[in-house]
Amino acid sequence: MREEIITSGRMNHLIDPQLHIWHWHIPLYLFLGGLAAGILFFAALYTVLGKEKEYPTAVKIAPFLTPFLLMVGLLALLLDLNHKLYFWRLYTTIRLESPMSWGAWTLMVVTPLSIIWCALNIKTIFPKWDWKYKWLWELDKFFRKNLIIISWIMLIFSLILGVYTGILFSAFNARPLWNTSILGPLFLTSGLSTGAAAIVLMSKNKHERHTFARIDLMLIGIELFLIVHMFMGFLASTQVHIEAASLFLGGPYTTPFWLFVVTLGLATPALLEVLELKGFKMPVFIAPVLVIFGGLMFRFIIAYAGQASRWLY
Amino acid sequence: MRYAMAVDTKKCVGCSDCVVACQTENNVPIGYCRDWIVEVTDGTYPQLEIEIRSERCNHCANSPCVRCCPTGASHYAKGGVVLVTPHKCIGCGACIASCPYDARFPHPDGYVDKCTFCLHNRVEKGLNPACVSVCPTKCLYFGDLDDPNSPVSKVLKNRKNKTLIPEAGTNPHLFFLI
Amino acid sequence: MATSRRQFIKISALGAGSLALAGTAFELAKGSSILDKISGAKETGPLRTPTYCEICFWQCAGWVYKDADGNIQKIIGNNDDQHCNGRFCPRGTGGIGQYHDEDRLKTPLIRTSEGGKDIFREASWDEALDYIADKMKKIAAEHGPECLALFTHGSGGAHFGHMLKAFGSASIAAPSFAQCRGPREVGFLTTFGDIIYSPERIDIRDTRCMVLIGTHLGENMHNGQVQEMSDAIDKGATIITVDPRFSTAASKSKYWLPIKPATDMALLLSWINVIIENEWYDKDYVERYTYGFAELKEHVKTFTPEWAYGITTIDPNIIRETAREMHNAAPSVIVNPGRHVTWYGDDTQRLRAVAILTALLGSWGRRGGYYKPEKLHLPNYPVPPFPVPKRLPAEAYEGKYNLANEVVANGLCDATIPTVTNECNFKAWIVNGTNLLAAFPNQAKTMEAIKALQLLVVIDTMPIELTGYADVVLPECTYLERYDMIRNSGHRQPNVALRMPAAEPKYNTKPASWIAKELAGKLGLSAWFPWKDMEELLDWQFKQVGTSLEEMKRIGVKNFPREFDDLYFSPGEEVIFNTNTGKIELYSTDMENEGFEPLPLYTAHEEPPEGYYRLNYGRAPMHTFSRTANNPNLTDLMDENVLWVNPKVAKLWGLENDQMVKLKNQDDIISTFAIKVRVTERIRWDSVYMVHGFGHNNKKLTRAHGRGINDTELVTRVHIDPVMGGTGMRGNFVTFITDFDMDGKEAEA
Ligand SMILES: Nc1nc2c(c(=O)[nH]1)N[C@H]1C(S)=C(S)[C@@H](COP(=O)(O)OP(=O)(O)OC[C@H]3O[C@@H](n4cnc5c(=O)[nH]c(N)nc54)[C@H](O)[C@@H]3O)O[C@H]1N2
Ligand SMILES: Nc1nc2c(c(=O)[nH]1)N[C@H]1C(S)=C(S)[C@@H](COP(=O)(O)OP(=O)(O)OC[C@H]3O[C@@H](n4cnc5c(=O)[nH]c(N)nc54)[C@H](O)[C@@H]3O)O[C@H]1N2
Ligand code: SF4
Ligand code: SF4
Ligand code: SF4
Ligand code: SF4
Ligand code: SF4
Ligand SMILES: [Mo]
C-alpha cells in the first residue's frame, strides 16, 4: 500500500485537498468573453464580406449585447481578485507571457470596439437617435468611413479573445487537464458556436436563422471532433494526463461532462438543428438555448476539473 | 548567484519545526504556511519505507508562476529567488493555478504569499532561513549553487538527490537528498 | 492600506535600534557577545529576553523575541545551551501559542453552590488564597499537615513543594516517575548504583550503534537526543529499532525489528545469551566492574535466539546479526533505556535487562555510551529547617515499592481513597501543572480519590479536565510571563539557565512563585520565604556560583568547566559503584533482598481477545501530552489524534480513511468521543495506535474540545510494577464501534 499524507501545514481549504482558487467567476468571465467574441466575430465577418443586409441581426442587433457581456465578465474577474484595490496594476504593464495580462489588454481593446460598433448601429434600434455633440457626429463619420478597417480589427481581436478564453487555461502546465493546446481552438469554436446560437435566438429572419443554424451545426461538429481529439491526446500521454482524462472517463466529472456538455449542449441541439433544417416544426429557441447552456457548463466543468487535476510526485 | 536548498529525506523526521519557525519568523497567519511536510509510505508491513520531505516553493529557475503573472508582482529577485511584491499583486490566482507544487496561497490580506527563502529578513543579513536554522535534525542545507563551498553545493555534490516533477520543466532549486 | 503587514515589520525592524520601548518594565537585553562569536551572525530584534522552555521537560534554553510593538513574536534556541544547541523543537518554537491562547484561565475561580448546582465564581487572588489557607489550616488541625499532597509536573513544583515542606508535608509527587521513567531509574540504580537522569546521560553524539527499544525519537522530540541521533546517523552510526510499529525512527534505522508487542524481555535475554555465548562481551570490563556474571551466564543459557523467535517473531539470524552489530560498536553503543517505560508491569526487570546488556558491552562510562553528567552545586537561599513531617510519603503505600527512589504518585492517589484499613491519608491535594485525568491511568480510581477530598486546588494555565473538579482554580501565567527557579541541569558540562518574563502576565494570572509565597504568607510561613521577590532570590543564588541576575539576563545560559575530567572512565580506572557490592550488579542483590528475581525473567503477557486490538499510544512531534492540544500554533499543525489501523484490520471491519469510530475496551469502557481512522501499514494487525493527549472534554478549550480520543480513558487495566509501583498501561485492548450516534459525540462532555 502506498500512503501519501501531508502530515502538517498547508491545510488551506483553497489549496487542499485540491485547488479551489477559481470559483464561478473565472468560468463565467471566460464564457461571456467567448460569447461576445463569437457575436463580434460574425458581425465583423459579414461586414467585411459586405453582407450586412443579409444578416441584420448578426451585424447590427446581436452586438448590442456584447458591451454588457464583456462588462459583466470583467466584473466577474474583478470579484475574483483577492486584492481588488490593486486591479489597475493589470494595466501598468504588458506581459506577453502571461495570458492573464494579454487577455486583460485584449478586453481593453475589444470592449471599446464593441461600444463603437453599437454606437454605429444605434440608429437601427432607435431611428430617432441624435448625437447631441458635434464632435460625436464627427467621430461617427470618421468610424463609418473606416468601417472596413474597424471590422478587420474587430475580426482579429474577437478571434484573439476567443482563443484567449482557452489559452488562459492551457498555459497552466501545472494542471494536466488544462495543459493541452487544443483548449485554445476548442474554446474558440465553442465561443463562436454560442455566438451563432445567440444570433439564431435573436434573429427574426428565417434565412439568417437557417444560415446560423447551419454554421452552428458545423461548429458543433468541429467541437466534438476536438473533444475526441483532446481525450485521445491525453490518453496517449503521460500518467498524469491519463489521470486527468479519467476525471471525465469514470471519474467525478464524468456525468456532468457527458450529460450536460456533450449530450445536452452539443449532440441534442445538433440533432434538433438537423431536424429543423429538414423542415420539422419545433420551438426555435430550444436548440440555441441548449448550445449556450452547454457552452457555459463546458467552461465551468473544465475550470473545476482542471483544478482537481495535478502532477503526481 | 543561485540560492538553493537541499532537504535530507534520510534525516528529516517530519517534526514540522520548519513550519512553525517559518510562521513565527515571517508572520504567516495561523491557518496558512509557506512550508509543509509530506510523508510517503511504501510497502506492506513489515517491508516498509518512508520518505519524509519538508516542502516549500522550489524557486524554479524557469517558473510558470512568474510567467503567468499579469502584473509582474511575481518576479525573480537576487539569487534567483522568486518573490511576490504584495502591492503589485492583484490576487488573480493565476500563479497559484500555475504552480505544479501548490507552493502558493492567497494571504488573507489579499496578495499571494509563499516561501521567500527568507531573502530580505534573514539571508541578506547573513543568517540562514528560519526553517534551516531551527531544524533539529539539521537536515536542511541552504546556500549559493554557484559557490562550491556553500553547504548546499557541498551536500549536493556528495549525495544522490532529486527534484520534484522534473518533467514539468520548472528547473527547481529545492533538492531532496535520497 | 498601501503597505503590507510584512513590509511594515521590515521597516520598523530597521529603525528598531533607535526605538525607545517606553513603558516596559523589563530590561533590554543588549545582544550577547558570546552568541555573536559562536554563530558568526546573530538574530536581530528589538528586544530579547532569556527563558527556558516549559512545553516539555527537556527545558531548552532560548530567547524570546518581541517585535517593534512589543508583542512576543518568536522563540529561538540559545546557541550556548547544551539542551538545544540553538535549536528548539516544534513545540518549543510554537510555545508562543500558549501565551497567545485566548482560552487560557484568566482569573481565580472558587466552586460554590447556586440553586443546588455547582458553579465557579470568579474571585480575587486574595479571596481565593484566603479560602485555600483556611481550608489547609483546618485540615492540618484536624488531620495533620501531612494529609496534604502535592501533585506537580514542571517548574511550579519547586515553589509549591517548598511551601508544602514548610507546612509540614513531604508528599510531593510527579507523574514523571511511576507513569514515566521510574522503572528505568530503578533498573539502572539496582544495576549501576546510579540513575539515568534527565536529560539522559547517553552519549548519542559519539555513538556507533544505538538500539531503540520502543523509544520513538523523532516523534518523541526530546530535543538534544533527536539532534544527536541525526548527528550520529550522519557519522554512520547503526540504528537498531525495536518497535511493533513502524515508527519514524524505525524508518531511519538500519535494522527495524518489528517485535510482537509485550515480548521485549525475550529479545533482550536472547541478545544477552548471544553476546555471552559468542564471548562478545567486554571481558576486561565485566571482570573488573561487575558482580554475578557466572549466575547471569547460567541464567540465560536457554534463552537462545530460536527460543526468542517463538515469542517475539524476530528472525533468529537478525537477533544474532544485531547482537554482532552491538559487539562491533562496543563500547560506543547505547542500548537506549527509553523514558516512558511503564508498559507491562515487569518494566523494572526489562530495564534491568537493558542495564545488564549495557554492562556486558562495557558502554557505561564510555565515549559513545553513557557519560557521567555533572551538575553545579547551587546553594539554596538560607531558610529555617523544614518541620519534620509526621509521615513520609512512602508510608502511604506501606511495605511496597521499597526500591522506588522517588514518590509513587499513584500510590498517593490510591491512599486518598478511604478504606477500612487505612483510616486517613490525604484530605487535600494541590495539583500544579499536571492533568491527572490524562496522566494517571484508571480514571475511575482517580475520580474516586478526588471525590474523597476535602480540598482540591488546581493550578494550571488552561481549563482542563481536572479544573472542573477543583474547589479552587488558580490561573498561572505562562512561562513567558514569569521568573522561575534556576535551571540547574546535569550535562556534559555543569550549567545554569535563567527564565525571566518577556511580558507582563496577561489577564489576572500570576506566577507560581508569587502564588506560593503569597499563600505561605497567609499560612504564617513567611519565614521560609524571606526574599523580597524572585529577582532577589535568583540574584543571590547566581552570585553564589560566580554570576549574577544581571549577567544571566544578558546571556541566558552559563556553562561552567567540569570539576573533574571524568565524563568517561579512564582506562583501567578503579570505580566503586554505589551498589551493595560496589560493583555493577548483573545479579541484583537489592532485588533479591526485596524478594524479586535477581536476574530478569521473561513472563508472558496477556494477548488481545478475539476482535480486540492492543491499544498502543505514543507521541507526535508537534504536541506534548495533553498540554498543547489547544495551542493555536500547534493545533495548526495537528488538531486531533487519529487511529492507526492496519489495512487488513480495516478490511475486516470495513473501515475507511477518515471514518469516525468510537472505541470500547476490555472493561466495556467506551470512548467519550470518536476518532478518525487512518489506514496505514505502519501498524501491526494486532494493535491500534494513537497519539496521547487528545480528546479533551472541557468545552472551554475551543480548539481541543472533542477532537480525537483520550487514550487514558481506555487504560483501565493497570499492571503495577511490584518493584517500584509503576503503572503499566499497555495491557489494554479495544474494539471498534462503528455504529453510533454522531450527536453522541458531544454527549457527556
Ligand atoms: N513530541 C513529544 N516528545 C516527547 C513528549 C511529548 O509529549 N511530545 N514527552 C516526553 C516524555 S515525558 C517522555 S516520557 C518521552 C516518551 O517517549 P518514549 O520513551 O520514546 O515513549 P514510549 O512510550 O516508551 O515509546 C512509544 C513507542 O513504543 C512503541 N511500543 C509500544 N509497545 C511496544 C512494545 O511492546 N515493545 C516495543 N519495543 N515498543 C513498543 C510504540 O509503538 C511507540 O513507537 O517522550 C518525551 N518526548
Ligand atoms: N495514557 C497515557 N498516560 C500517560 C502517558 C501516555 O503516554 N499515555 N504519558 C505519561 C508520561 S511519560 C508523563 S511524563 C505524564 C505527563 O503528565 P502531565 O505532565 O500531567 O501532562 P499533561 O497532560 O500535559 O498535563 C500538564 C498540565 O499542565 C498544564 N500546564 C502547562 N504549562 C503550565 C504552567 O506553566 N503552569 C501550570 N501551573 N500548569 C501548566 C497544562 O495546561 C496541563 O493541564 O503522563 C503520563 N501518562
Ligand atoms: S524541522 Fe527539519 S526534521 Fe523537522 S520536519 Fe522540518 S526539515 Fe524535517
Ligand atoms: S515552486 Fe511554484 S511558486 Fe515556487 S517558483 Fe516554482 S512555480 Fe513558482
Ligand atoms: S495573484 Fe498576484 S502574484 Fe499571482 S499572478 Fe496574480 S498578480 Fe501575479
Ligand atoms: S526559507 Fe524562509 S520563507 Fe521559506 S519556508 Fe523556510 S522559513 Fe519559510
Ligand atoms: S524539547 Fe522542545 S518542548 Fe521540550 S523543552 Fe526543548 S524546545 Fe521545549
Ligand atoms: Mo514522561
Tab-separated table of C-alpha atoms in Angstrom, chain C residues 80 118 161 185 208 263 265 269 284 289 352 406 415 422-423 459 465 498 517-518 567 621 644 650 686 697:
chain	number	residue	atom	x	y	z
C	80	ASP	CA	25.181	28.153	24.250
C	118	ASP	CA	-22.131	23.669	41.457
C	161	GLY	CA	6.992	21.971	47.105
C	185	GLU	CA	15.826	4.711	37.076
C	208	ARG	CA	28.479	3.976	16.780
C	263	THR	CA	7.736	-9.521	24.317
C	265	MET	CA	12.153	-9.150	27.531
C	269	LEU	CA	17.514	-12.041	27.143
C	284	ASP	CA	38.074	-6.863	30.978
C	289	TYR	CA	33.474	-3.985	37.364
C	352	ARG	CA	17.402	-4.331	34.296
C	406	GLU	CA	11.005	8.867	44.079
C	415	ALA	CA	-4.065	6.200	49.585
C	422	ASN	CA	-6.415	2.945	56.064
C	423	GLU	CA	-8.371	5.405	58.071
C	459	ILE	CA	-3.052	25.485	39.461
C	465	GLU	CA	-10.468	18.098	32.674
C	498	LEU	CA	17.541	31.759	33.556
C	517	LYS	CA	4.855	32.931	48.564
C	518	GLU	CA	1.536	34.678	48.989
C	567	LEU	CA	32.982	12.261	31.622
C	621	PRO	CA	6.479	15.603	17.425
C	644	TRP	CA	-3.821	3.928	13.111
C	650	ALA	CA	-9.594	-2.107	8.206
C	686	ASP	CA	-2.856	-6.941	16.414
C	697	ASN	CA	-13.703	17.219	27.191
